N, CA and C of each residue as an Amber inpcrd file, in Angstrom:
protein
   606
 144.9200000  64.1630000  77.5600000 145.8260000  64.8410000  78.4920000
 146.1910000  63.8940000  79.6280000 147.4720000  63.6770000  79.9030000
 147.8620000  62.7400000  80.9510000 147.4820000  63.2570000  82.3320000
 147.0860000  62.3510000  83.1950000 146.7300000  62.7300000  84.5590000
 147.9980000  62.9510000  85.3780000 147.9330000  63.9010000  86.3160000
 149.0390000  64.0720000  87.2480000 148.8750000  63.0680000  88.3760000
 149.9570000  62.8560000  89.1480000 149.8980000  61.9540000  90.2970000
 148.8650000  62.4530000  91.2980000 148.7940000  63.7840000  91.4800000
 147.8410000  64.3500000  92.4390000 146.4060000  64.0670000  92.0160000
 146.1080000  64.2000000  90.7410000 144.7540000  63.9310000  90.2520000
 144.3770000  62.4740000  90.4690000 145.3330000  61.5740000  90.2070000
 145.0730000  60.1550000  90.4190000 144.8020000  59.8530000  91.8900000
 145.5630000  60.4850000  92.7720000 145.3550000  60.2640000  94.2040000
 143.9820000  60.7680000  94.6400000 143.5670000  61.8990000  94.1080000
 142.2490000  62.4400000  94.4510000 141.1500000  61.4850000  94.0350000
 141.2790000  60.9140000  92.8290000 140.2620000  59.9810000  92.3450000
 140.2170000  58.7150000  93.1980000 141.3850000  58.2020000  93.5760000
 141.4430000  57.0120000  94.4230000 140.8320000  57.3130000  95.7820000
 141.1490000  58.4860000  96.3500000 140.6140000  58.8630000  97.6500000
 139.1000000  58.9900000  97.6000000 138.5900000  59.5970000  96.5370000
 137.1460000  59.7650000  96.4040000 136.4400000  58.4130000  96.3040000
 137.0330000  57.4840000  95.5600000 136.4380000  56.1500000  95.4280000
 136.4550000  55.4250000  96.7660000 137.5710000  55.5170000  97.4740000
 137.6840000  54.8550000  98.7800000 136.6990000  55.4560000  99.7670000
 136.5230000  56.7740000  99.7030000 135.5890000  57.4560000 100.5920000
 134.1670000  56.9570000 100.3410000 133.7930000  56.8470000  99.0660000
 132.4610000  56.3680000  98.7190000 132.2590000  54.9300000  99.2090000
 133.2680000  54.1070000  99.0550000 133.1720000  52.7240000  99.5200000
 132.9440000  52.6640000 101.0320000 133.6560000  53.4960000 101.7690000
 133.4940000  53.5140000 103.2180000 132.1310000  54.0770000 103.6160000
 131.6480000  55.0730000 102.8640000 130.3250000  55.6310000 103.1440000
 129.2460000  54.5640000 102.9580000 129.3540000  53.7980000 101.8960000
 128.3640000  52.7470000 101.6390000 128.4190000  51.6580000 102.7100000
 129.6110000  51.4040000 103.2390000 129.7570000  50.3720000 104.2680000
 129.3600000  50.8730000 105.6480000 129.6480000  52.1550000 105.9230000
 129.4030000  52.7140000 107.2630000 128.8350000  54.1260000 107.1470000
 127.6470000  54.2970000 106.6130000 127.1120000  55.6430000 106.3590000
 126.9850000  56.5120000 107.6080000 126.6300000  55.9180000 108.7300000
 126.4510000  56.7030000 109.9500000 127.7760000  57.2250000 110.4870000
 128.8660000  56.4820000 110.2710000 130.1750000  56.9020000 110.7600000
 130.8580000  57.8770000 109.8100000 130.7360000  57.6320000 108.5130000
 131.4300000  58.4750000 107.5270000 130.6750000  59.7750000 107.3030000
 129.3380000  59.6910000 107.1500000 128.5050000  60.8850000 107.1160000
 128.4440000  61.6160000 105.7970000 129.2130000  61.2220000 104.7980000
 129.2020000  61.8810000 103.4880000 129.6690000  60.8840000 102.4470000
 129.2980000  61.1360000 101.2050000 129.6790000  60.2060000 100.1450000
 130.8740000  60.6850000  99.3410000 131.4290000  61.8390000  99.7020000
 132.6070000  62.3580000  98.9990000 133.4810000  63.1220000  99.9840000
 134.8020000  63.0920000  99.8110000 135.6770000  63.8600000 100.6960000
 135.5320000  65.3530000 100.4520000 135.9970000  66.1410000 101.4110000
 135.9300000  67.6030000 101.2830000 136.7340000  68.0700000 100.0770000
 136.2160000  69.0980000  99.4020000 136.9590000  69.7230000  98.3130000
 138.0010000  70.6830000  98.8630000 138.8960000  71.1310000  98.0050000
 139.9860000  72.0010000  98.4650000 139.4800000  73.3380000  98.9900000
 138.4430000  73.8990000  98.3750000 137.9280000  75.1850000  98.8450000
 137.4000000  75.0730000 100.2720000 136.6950000  73.9870000 100.5530000
 136.1910000  73.7820000 101.9080000 137.3430000  73.5280000 102.8700000
 138.3040000  72.7280000 102.4600000 139.4640000  72.4560000 103.3090000
 140.2070000  73.7380000 103.6590000 140.3860000  74.6100000 102.6950000
 141.0500000  75.8910000 102.9450000 140.2500000  76.7520000 103.9100000
 138.9290000  76.7580000 103.7500000 138.0770000  77.5570000 104.6290000
 138.1730000  77.0810000 106.0710000 138.2030000  75.7700000 106.2700000
 138.3020000  75.2120000 107.6220000 139.6710000  75.5040000 108.2300000
 140.7200000  75.2730000 107.4710000 142.0880000  75.4750000 107.9740000
 142.3490000  76.9420000 108.2850000 141.8580000  77.8380000 107.4480000
 142.0290000  79.2600000 107.7090000 141.2430000  79.7040000 108.9380000
 140.0240000  79.1770000 109.1020000 139.2160000  79.5330000 110.2680000
 139.9020000  79.0920000 111.5560000 140.5500000  77.9360000 111.5260000
 141.2300000  77.4060000 112.7130000 142.5560000  78.1080000 113.0010000
 143.0080000  78.9480000 112.0890000 144.2860000  79.6670000 112.2210000
 145.4580000  78.6910000 112.4110000 145.4440000  77.6580000 111.6090000
 146.4970000  76.6430000 111.6720000 147.8770000  77.2550000 111.4600000
 147.9750000  78.2460000 110.6100000 149.2740000  78.8600000 110.2930000
 149.9170000  79.5330000 111.4980000 149.1380000  79.8100000 112.5480000
 149.6750000  80.4780000 113.7370000 149.7690000  79.5390000 114.9380000
 149.5330000  78.2510000 114.7220000 149.4610000  77.2920000 115.8240000
 150.7610000  76.5120000 115.9790000 151.0460000  76.1370000 117.2270000
 152.2180000  75.2970000 117.4810000 151.8310000  73.8500000 117.7750000
 150.5560000  73.6190000 118.1460000 150.0520000  72.2610000 118.3680000
 148.6860000  72.1520000 117.7000000 148.5680000  71.2560000 116.7350000
 147.3570000  71.1210000 115.9190000 146.8720000  69.6740000 115.9710000
 145.5580000  69.5020000 116.1080000 144.9510000  68.1720000 116.0830000
 143.8490000  68.1710000 115.0350000 143.7580000  67.0780000 114.2850000
 142.6710000  66.9120000 113.3270000 141.7970000  65.7460000 113.7390000
 140.4940000  65.9970000 113.8340000 139.5080000  64.9500000 114.1070000
 138.9400000  64.4440000 112.7840000 138.8720000  63.1420000 112.6170000
 138.1890000  62.5620000 111.4680000 138.7550000  62.9730000 110.1260000
 140.0320000  62.7150000 109.8640000 140.6330000  63.1460000 108.5990000
 140.1410000  62.4030000 107.3660000 139.5080000  61.2410000 107.5410000
 139.0120000  60.5040000 106.3740000 140.1450000  60.0870000 105.4610000
 140.0950000  60.5090000 104.2010000 141.1450000  60.1570000 103.2430000
 142.2330000  61.2340000 103.1450000 142.1120000  62.3010000 103.9400000
 143.2020000  63.2710000 104.0220000 143.0530000  64.5460000 103.2260000
 141.8420000  64.8740000 102.7870000 141.6630000  66.1040000 102.0010000
 142.0340000  67.3440000 102.8020000 141.5940000  67.4010000 104.0610000
 141.9390000  68.5470000 104.9070000 143.3450000  68.3910000 105.4590000
 143.7650000  67.1580000 105.7210000 145.1230000  66.9090000 106.2070000
 146.1580000  67.5300000 105.2780000 145.9650000  67.3700000 103.9820000
 146.9000000  67.9190000 103.0090000 147.0290000  69.4350000 103.1550000
 145.9040000  70.1040000 103.3530000 145.9230000  71.5650000 103.4770000
 146.5250000  71.9830000 104.8190000 146.2560000  71.2200000 105.8680000
 146.8940000  71.5040000 107.1590000 148.4090000  71.4670000 107.0110000
 148.9220000  70.4420000 106.3550000 150.3730000  70.3010000 106.1860000
 150.9630000  71.4670000 105.4090000 150.2120000  72.0060000 104.4790000
 150.6750000  73.1500000 103.6950000 150.7510000  74.4230000 104.5300000
 149.9900000  74.4730000 105.6270000 149.9180000  75.6870000 106.4420000
 150.6700000  75.5870000 107.7680000 151.1060000  74.3980000 108.1510000
 151.8110000  74.2330000 109.4170000 153.1190000  75.0200000 109.4240000
 153.4180000  75.6300000 110.5630000 154.7020000  76.3130000 110.7030000
 155.7860000  75.2910000 111.0280000 157.0390000  75.5640000 110.6660000
 158.1260000  74.6370000 110.9910000 158.1940000  74.3880000 112.5010000
 158.2950000  73.1370000 112.8800000 158.3880000  72.7870000 114.2880000
 157.0590000  72.5650000 114.9820000 155.9610000  72.8520000 114.3190000
 154.6540000  72.6420000 114.9350000 154.3730000  71.1510000 115.0980000
 153.6930000  70.8100000 116.1760000 153.2860000  69.4190000 116.4140000
 151.8980000  69.2040000 115.8210000 151.7160000  68.0460000 115.1900000
 150.4290000  67.7520000 114.5480000 150.1770000  66.2640000 114.5610000
 148.9510000  65.8840000 114.9220000 148.5280000  64.5060000 114.7100000
 147.0630000  64.4810000 114.3060000 146.7040000  63.4350000 113.5820000
 145.3370000  63.2320000 113.1150000 144.7900000  61.9890000 113.7910000
 143.5410000  62.0510000 114.2360000 142.9360000  60.9310000 114.9520000
 141.7130000  60.4460000 114.1850000 141.7570000  59.1790000 113.7880000
 140.7470000  58.6110000 112.8830000 140.2550000  57.2710000 113.4330000
 138.9320000  57.1280000 113.5930000 138.3710000  55.9130000 114.1760000
 138.1730000  54.8010000 113.1510000 138.0530000  55.1560000 111.8750000
 137.8530000  54.1640000 110.8310000 139.1900000  53.4970000 110.4950000
 139.3250000  52.1810000 110.6930000 140.6290000  51.5350000 110.4880000
 141.1150000  51.5940000 109.0480000 140.2070000  51.5440000 108.0920000
 140.6250000  51.5970000 106.6870000 141.1480000  52.9870000 106.3240000
 140.4540000  54.0130000 106.8000000 140.9430000  55.3730000 106.5590000
 142.2860000  55.5940000 107.2640000 142.4080000  55.1040000 108.4910000
 143.6540000  55.2970000 109.2420000 144.8360000  54.6760000 108.5000000
 144.6410000  53.4820000 107.9720000 145.7150000  52.8120000 107.2320000
 146.0440000  53.5680000 105.9470000 145.0090000  54.0410000 105.2610000
 145.2230000  54.7910000 104.0240000 146.0000000  56.0800000 104.2910000
 145.6730000  56.7380000 105.3980000 146.3680000  57.9760000 105.7580000
 147.8420000  57.7210000 106.0610000 148.1250000  56.6290000 106.7290000
 149.5170000  56.3110000 107.0620000 150.3560000  56.0810000 105.8060000
 149.7220000  55.5410000 104.7850000 150.4220000  55.3350000 103.5170000
 150.5740000  56.6640000 102.7700000 149.5180000  57.4500000 102.7500000
 149.5430000  58.7080000 102.0030000 150.4420000  59.7420000 102.6610000
 150.4550000  59.7680000 104.0080000 151.2480000  60.7600000 104.7480000
 152.1630000  60.0290000 105.7310000 153.2240000  59.4070000 105.2440000
 154.0670000  58.5820000 106.1190000 154.7550000  59.3550000 107.2370000
 154.8730000  60.6770000 107.1140000 155.5460000  61.4720000 108.1470000
 154.5680000  62.0840000 109.1440000 153.2740000  61.8000000 108.9870000
 152.2550000  62.3260000 109.8900000 151.9040000  61.2640000 110.9260000
 151.7570000  61.6780000 112.1710000 151.3020000  60.7560000 113.1990000
 149.7900000  60.5790000 113.0460000 149.3770000  59.3920000 112.6250000
 147.9600000  59.0610000 112.4660000 147.5890000  58.0950000 113.5850000
 146.6220000  58.4930000 114.4020000 146.2040000  57.6940000 115.5460000
 144.8740000  57.0200000 115.2170000 144.8370000  55.6930000 115.3110000
 143.5850000  54.9620000 115.1060000 142.8730000  54.8690000 116.4550000
 141.9240000  55.7860000 116.6840000 141.2430000  55.8550000 117.9710000
 140.0620000  56.8060000 117.8250000 139.2350000  56.8510000 118.8790000
 138.1560000  57.8370000 118.9210000 138.7110000  59.1950000 119.3250000
 138.1820000  60.2390000 118.7520000 138.6190000  61.5980000 119.1120000
 138.2880000  61.9410000 120.5530000 137.4120000  61.1670000 121.1790000
 137.1250000  61.4030000 122.5930000 138.3530000  61.1440000 123.4650000
 139.3470000  60.4450000 122.9400000 140.5640000  60.1250000 123.6960000
 141.7370000  61.0360000 123.3360000 141.4400000  62.1840000 122.7820000
 142.4980000  63.0850000 122.3080000 143.4530000  63.5110000 123.4180000
 142.9380000  63.7550000 124.6130000 143.7850000  64.2150000 125.7210000
 144.9420000  63.2520000 125.9600000 144.6440000  61.9710000 125.9170000
 145.6760000  60.9470000 126.1410000 146.7830000  61.0590000 125.0980000
 146.4260000  61.3140000 123.8510000 147.4250000  61.3720000 122.7860000
 148.2050000  62.6900000 122.8150000 147.5780000  63.7530000 123.2880000
 148.3280000  64.9940000 123.5100000 149.3980000  64.7810000 124.5770000
 149.0280000  64.0970000 125.6390000 149.9800000  63.8570000 126.7210000
 151.1620000  63.0160000 126.2570000 150.9260000  62.1440000 125.2740000
 152.0340000  61.3460000 124.7480000 153.0460000  62.2100000 123.9980000
 152.6250000  63.4190000 123.6060000 153.5210000  64.3910000 122.9680000
 154.0430000  65.4100000 123.9710000 153.8080000  65.1390000 125.2600000
 154.1870000  66.0670000 126.3360000 153.4440000  67.3930000 126.2340000
 152.2080000  67.3270000 125.8030000 151.3560000  68.5160000 125.7120000
 150.0750000  68.2760000 126.5090000 149.6220000  69.3100000 127.2020000
 148.3650000  69.2270000 127.9390000 147.2060000  69.8030000 127.1380000
 147.5360000  70.6260000 126.1510000 146.4880000  71.2700000 125.3590000
 147.0200000  71.5490000 123.9620000 146.1320000  71.9880000 123.0820000
 146.5320000  72.3260000 121.7140000 145.9940000  73.7070000 121.3540000
 146.5570000  74.2740000 120.2960000 146.1610000  75.6060000 119.8570000
 144.9250000  75.5800000 118.9760000 144.7580000  74.5050000 118.2220000
 143.5680000  74.4290000 117.3700000 143.2070000  72.9820000 117.0800000
 141.9190000  72.7890000 116.8640000 141.3920000  71.4900000 116.4590000
 140.5960000  71.6980000 115.1770000 140.9540000  70.9380000 114.1650000
 140.2590000  70.9650000 112.8820000 139.4750000  69.6650000 112.7720000
 138.1890000  69.7580000 112.4580000 137.3640000  68.5600000 112.4580000
 136.6390000  68.3540000 111.1370000 136.6770000  67.0950000 110.6810000
 135.8890000  66.6980000 109.5250000 134.7960000  65.7140000 109.9180000
 134.4520000  65.6710000 111.2040000 133.4500000  64.7210000 111.6850000
 132.0470000  65.0990000 111.2310000 131.1970000  64.1060000 110.9670000
 129.8220000  64.3690000 110.5010000 128.8720000  64.6170000 111.6760000
 128.9100000  65.8080000 112.2330000 128.1830000  66.1130000 113.4680000
 126.6880000  65.8300000 113.3650000 126.0960000  66.1110000 112.2240000
 124.6500000  65.9200000 112.0750000 124.2620000  64.4500000 112.0740000
 125.2350000  63.5580000 111.9000000 124.9530000  62.1210000 111.9080000
 125.0670000  61.5220000 113.3100000 125.5200000  62.3330000 114.2840000
 125.7680000  61.8090000 115.6260000 124.5970000  62.0790000 116.5590000
 124.3270000  61.1290000 117.4260000 123.3300000  61.3230000 118.4670000
 123.9080000  62.1990000 119.5750000 123.0160000  62.7090000 120.4280000
 123.4110000  63.6650000 121.4610000 124.5770000  63.2440000 122.3370000
 124.5670000  62.0330000 122.9000000 125.6760000  61.6500000 123.7860000
 127.0410000  61.6600000 123.0950000 127.0970000  61.2510000 121.8350000
 128.3720000  61.2740000 121.1240000 128.7900000  62.7030000 120.7950000
 127.8500000  63.5440000 120.3800000 128.1650000  64.9620000 120.1760000
 128.7790000  65.5510000 121.4440000 128.1350000  65.2720000 122.5850000
 128.6190000  65.8240000 123.8520000 130.0140000  65.3210000 124.1800000
 130.2580000  64.0260000 124.0080000 131.5630000  63.4600000 124.3390000
 132.6600000  64.0630000 123.4710000 132.3730000  64.2400000 122.1960000
 133.3660000  64.8110000 121.2820000 133.6060000  66.2910000 121.5720000
 132.5330000  67.0400000 121.8050000 132.6920000  68.4630000 122.1090000
 133.3480000  68.6780000 123.4680000 133.1000000  67.7670000 124.4130000
 133.8110000  67.8390000 125.6870000 135.3090000  67.6410000 125.4690000
 135.6660000  66.7270000 124.5640000 137.0780000  66.5160000 124.2510000
 137.6880000  67.7690000 123.6400000 136.9330000  68.4370000 122.7690000
 137.4160000  69.6790000 122.1570000 137.6720000  70.7260000 123.2310000
 136.6910000  70.9580000 124.0890000 136.8300000  72.0180000 125.0910000
 137.8990000  71.6860000 126.1260000 138.0920000  70.3880000 126.4250000
 139.1300000  69.9810000 127.3710000 140.5240000  70.1580000 126.7850000
 140.6680000  69.8550000 125.5110000 142.0060000  69.8330000 124.8920000
 142.4740000  71.1880000 124.3860000 141.5620000  72.0910000 124.0870000
 141.9650000  73.4040000 123.5870000 142.4700000  74.2870000 124.7180000
 143.5270000  75.0130000 124.4560000 143.9860000  76.0100000 125.4190000
 143.0170000  77.1910000 125.4090000 143.0160000  78.0330000 126.4590000
 142.1890000  79.2490000 126.4240000 142.5580000  80.1060000 125.2150000
 141.5530000  80.5280000 124.4750000 141.7940000  81.2940000 123.2520000
 142.0490000  80.4310000 122.0320000 142.0240000  79.0940000 122.2240000
 142.2590000  78.1800000 121.1100000 141.0960000  78.1570000 120.1360000
 141.3680000  77.6510000 118.9430000 140.3960000  77.6870000 117.8510000
 139.9050000  76.2870000 117.4860000 138.6030000  76.1800000 117.2440000
 137.9770000  74.9540000 116.7720000 137.2400000  75.2740000 115.4780000
 137.5060000  74.4970000 114.4370000 136.8310000  74.7250000 113.1550000
 136.3350000  73.3980000 112.5960000 135.1090000  73.4180000 112.1260000
 134.5050000  72.2390000 111.5340000 133.5190000  72.7090000 110.4750000
 132.8030000  71.7910000 109.8680000 131.8510000  72.1840000 108.8350000
 130.6220000  71.2860000 108.8800000 129.5750000  71.7590000 108.2300000
 128.3500000  70.9840000 108.1180000 127.7700000  71.2250000 106.7370000
 127.3060000  70.1640000 106.1190000 126.7440000  70.3010000 104.7780000
 125.4180000  71.0590000 104.8230000 125.1650000  71.7850000 103.7620000
 124.0040000  72.6620000 103.7060000 122.7050000  71.8980000 103.9110000
 122.6030000  70.7220000 103.3270000 121.3530000  69.9710000 103.4160000
 121.1170000  69.3970000 104.8110000 122.1510000  69.4360000 105.6710000
 122.0060000  68.9090000 107.0310000 121.5270000  69.9580000 108.0280000
 121.5090000  71.2150000 107.6160000 121.2670000  72.3090000 108.5560000
 119.9140000  72.2260000 109.2700000 118.9200000  71.6370000 108.6310000
 117.5810000  71.6090000 109.2100000 117.3380000  70.4030000 110.1170000
 118.2940000  69.4830000 110.2080000 118.1110000  68.2890000 111.0290000
 118.1440000  68.6340000 112.5170000 117.3540000  67.9480000 113.3400000
 117.4010000  68.1980000 114.7920000 118.8070000  68.0420000 115.3770000
 119.5640000  67.0640000 114.8840000 120.9270000  66.8680000 115.3840000
 121.8310000  68.0430000 115.0380000 121.5800000  68.6870000 113.8950000
 122.3550000  69.8650000 113.5130000 122.0190000  71.0430000 114.4160000
 120.7350000  71.2460000 114.7050000 120.3290000  72.3190000 115.6170000
 120.9250000  72.0950000 117.0050000 120.9450000  70.8390000 117.4190000
 121.5230000  70.5350000 118.7240000 123.0160000  70.8510000 118.7500000
 123.7110000  70.4810000 117.6840000 125.1440000  70.7570000 117.6030000
 125.4120000  72.2570000 117.6880000 124.6470000  73.0430000 116.9510000
 124.8480000  74.5000000 116.9590000 124.5940000  75.0860000 118.3430000
 123.6000000  74.5540000 119.0370000 123.3310000  75.0000000 120.4090000
 124.4900000  74.6520000 121.3320000 125.0290000  73.4400000 121.1830000
 126.0930000  72.9840000 122.0710000 127.4070000  73.7240000 121.8580000
 127.7520000  74.0480000 120.6090000 129.0030000  74.7940000 120.4230000
 128.8450000  76.2310000 120.9180000 127.6590000  76.7950000 120.7640000
 127.4210000  78.1530000 121.2830000 127.5550000  78.1760000 122.8040000
 127.1690000  77.0860000 123.4420000 127.2250000  77.0040000 124.9020000
 128.6510000  76.8010000 125.4150000 129.4920000  76.1810000 124.6000000
 130.8270000  75.7890000 125.0650000 131.9260000  76.7910000 124.7270000
 131.7000000  77.6870000 123.7630000 132.7610000  78.5890000 123.3170000
 132.4190000  80.0390000 123.6180000 133.4680000  80.8370000 123.8100000
 133.2420000  82.2590000 124.1030000 132.6760000  82.9940000 122.9080000
 133.0180000  82.5260000 121.7110000 132.4290000  83.0980000 120.4910000
 132.3600000  82.0300000 119.4180000 131.3080000  82.0960000 118.6090000
 131.1220000  81.1710000 117.4980000 130.7110000  81.9690000 116.2720000
 131.3390000  81.6870000 115.1430000 130.9910000  82.3670000 113.9000000
 130.8960000  81.3410000 112.7760000 130.3080000  81.7530000 111.6750000
 130.1950000  80.8770000 110.5050000 130.7050000  81.6170000 109.2760000
 131.1660000  80.8640000 108.3050000 131.5880000  81.4420000 107.0380000
 130.3890000  81.5120000 106.0980000 130.5040000  82.2600000 105.0170000
 129.5050000  82.1230000 103.9500000 129.4900000  80.6910000 103.4310000
 128.4370000  80.3130000 102.7790000 128.3350000  78.9690000 102.2140000
 129.4750000  78.7300000 101.2140000 130.1420000  77.6100000 101.3680000
 131.1900000  77.2240000 100.4140000 130.4890000  76.4760000  99.2860000
 130.1110000  77.2280000  98.2550000 129.3600000  76.6340000  97.1490000
 130.2320000  75.7330000  96.2910000 131.5410000  76.0160000  96.2760000
 132.4420000  75.2020000  95.4490000 132.8860000  73.9560000  96.2000000
 131.9190000  73.2920000  96.7750000 132.1390000  71.9960000  97.4040000
 130.9290000  71.1410000  97.0800000 131.1290000  69.8360000  97.0450000
 130.0030000  68.9430000  96.7630000 129.8680000  67.9390000  97.8880000
 128.8110000  68.1040000  98.7200000 127.7740000  69.1350000  98.6770000
 128.2820000  70.4610000  99.2680000 127.5690000  71.5790000  98.9990000
 127.9390000  72.8540000  99.6180000 127.9250000  72.7430000 101.1490000
 128.7530000  73.5450000 101.7880000 128.9080000  73.4190000 103.2460000
 129.1270000  74.7790000 103.8930000 128.9370000  74.8090000 105.2090000
 129.1870000  76.0020000 106.0290000 130.2270000  75.6330000 107.0780000
 131.1930000  76.5010000 107.2770000 132.2390000  76.2830000 108.2790000
 131.8390000  76.9650000 109.5910000 131.9750000  76.2280000 110.6870000
 131.7320000  76.7660000 112.0420000 133.0700000  76.9560000 112.7380000
 133.2220000  78.1110000 113.3780000 134.4890000  78.4600000 114.0300000
 134.2060000  78.8990000 115.4470000 134.7670000  78.1700000 116.4150000
 134.6040000  78.5260000 117.8140000 135.9310000  78.9150000 118.4330000
 135.8980000  79.9060000 119.3130000 137.0770000  80.3120000 120.0880000
 136.7970000  80.0270000 121.5550000 137.6940000  79.3010000 122.1950000
 137.4660000  78.9190000 123.5910000 137.6140000  80.1250000 124.5170000
């Protein structure tokens, strides 16, 4: 059976993701990109379909980016911010009409201002929170809380096997402290590895 172009792109993205994980495991945080079921769960939790300004943290090879684009309303502003230079370049090729910023997500406010925006309606994150030490978690979550408008949505995920790590417990404590409400989805078993989506409302 001949492969479709989409299937070929998925395989290339998965291989590139694995290569980056092997080169920078602490930064990438996973050996495979998010599956579509997980991407849908994150995008739906963030209410991307109702947002006029959307930011994505850590898009990697673009698994969640693709789903965001499918849900964006006409005229909505969107940019993805990626610190890994190889992923950033790959994203620019894969999504030539998307603004891909090669920078740390801690600098999101600056890039919002370049779009004449002071805040955004939702932030979707694929960052590996359990791989980050406390100061970096704090800096990134401070960026989230600074950039989201009141009532804005933040959605991210954590792999099931990471839930027991001290860094994961710290992350859960910090998002509970920063948001007016925090909820989780059921385990997304149709992802490798299985994951849980966290959803915060400012």
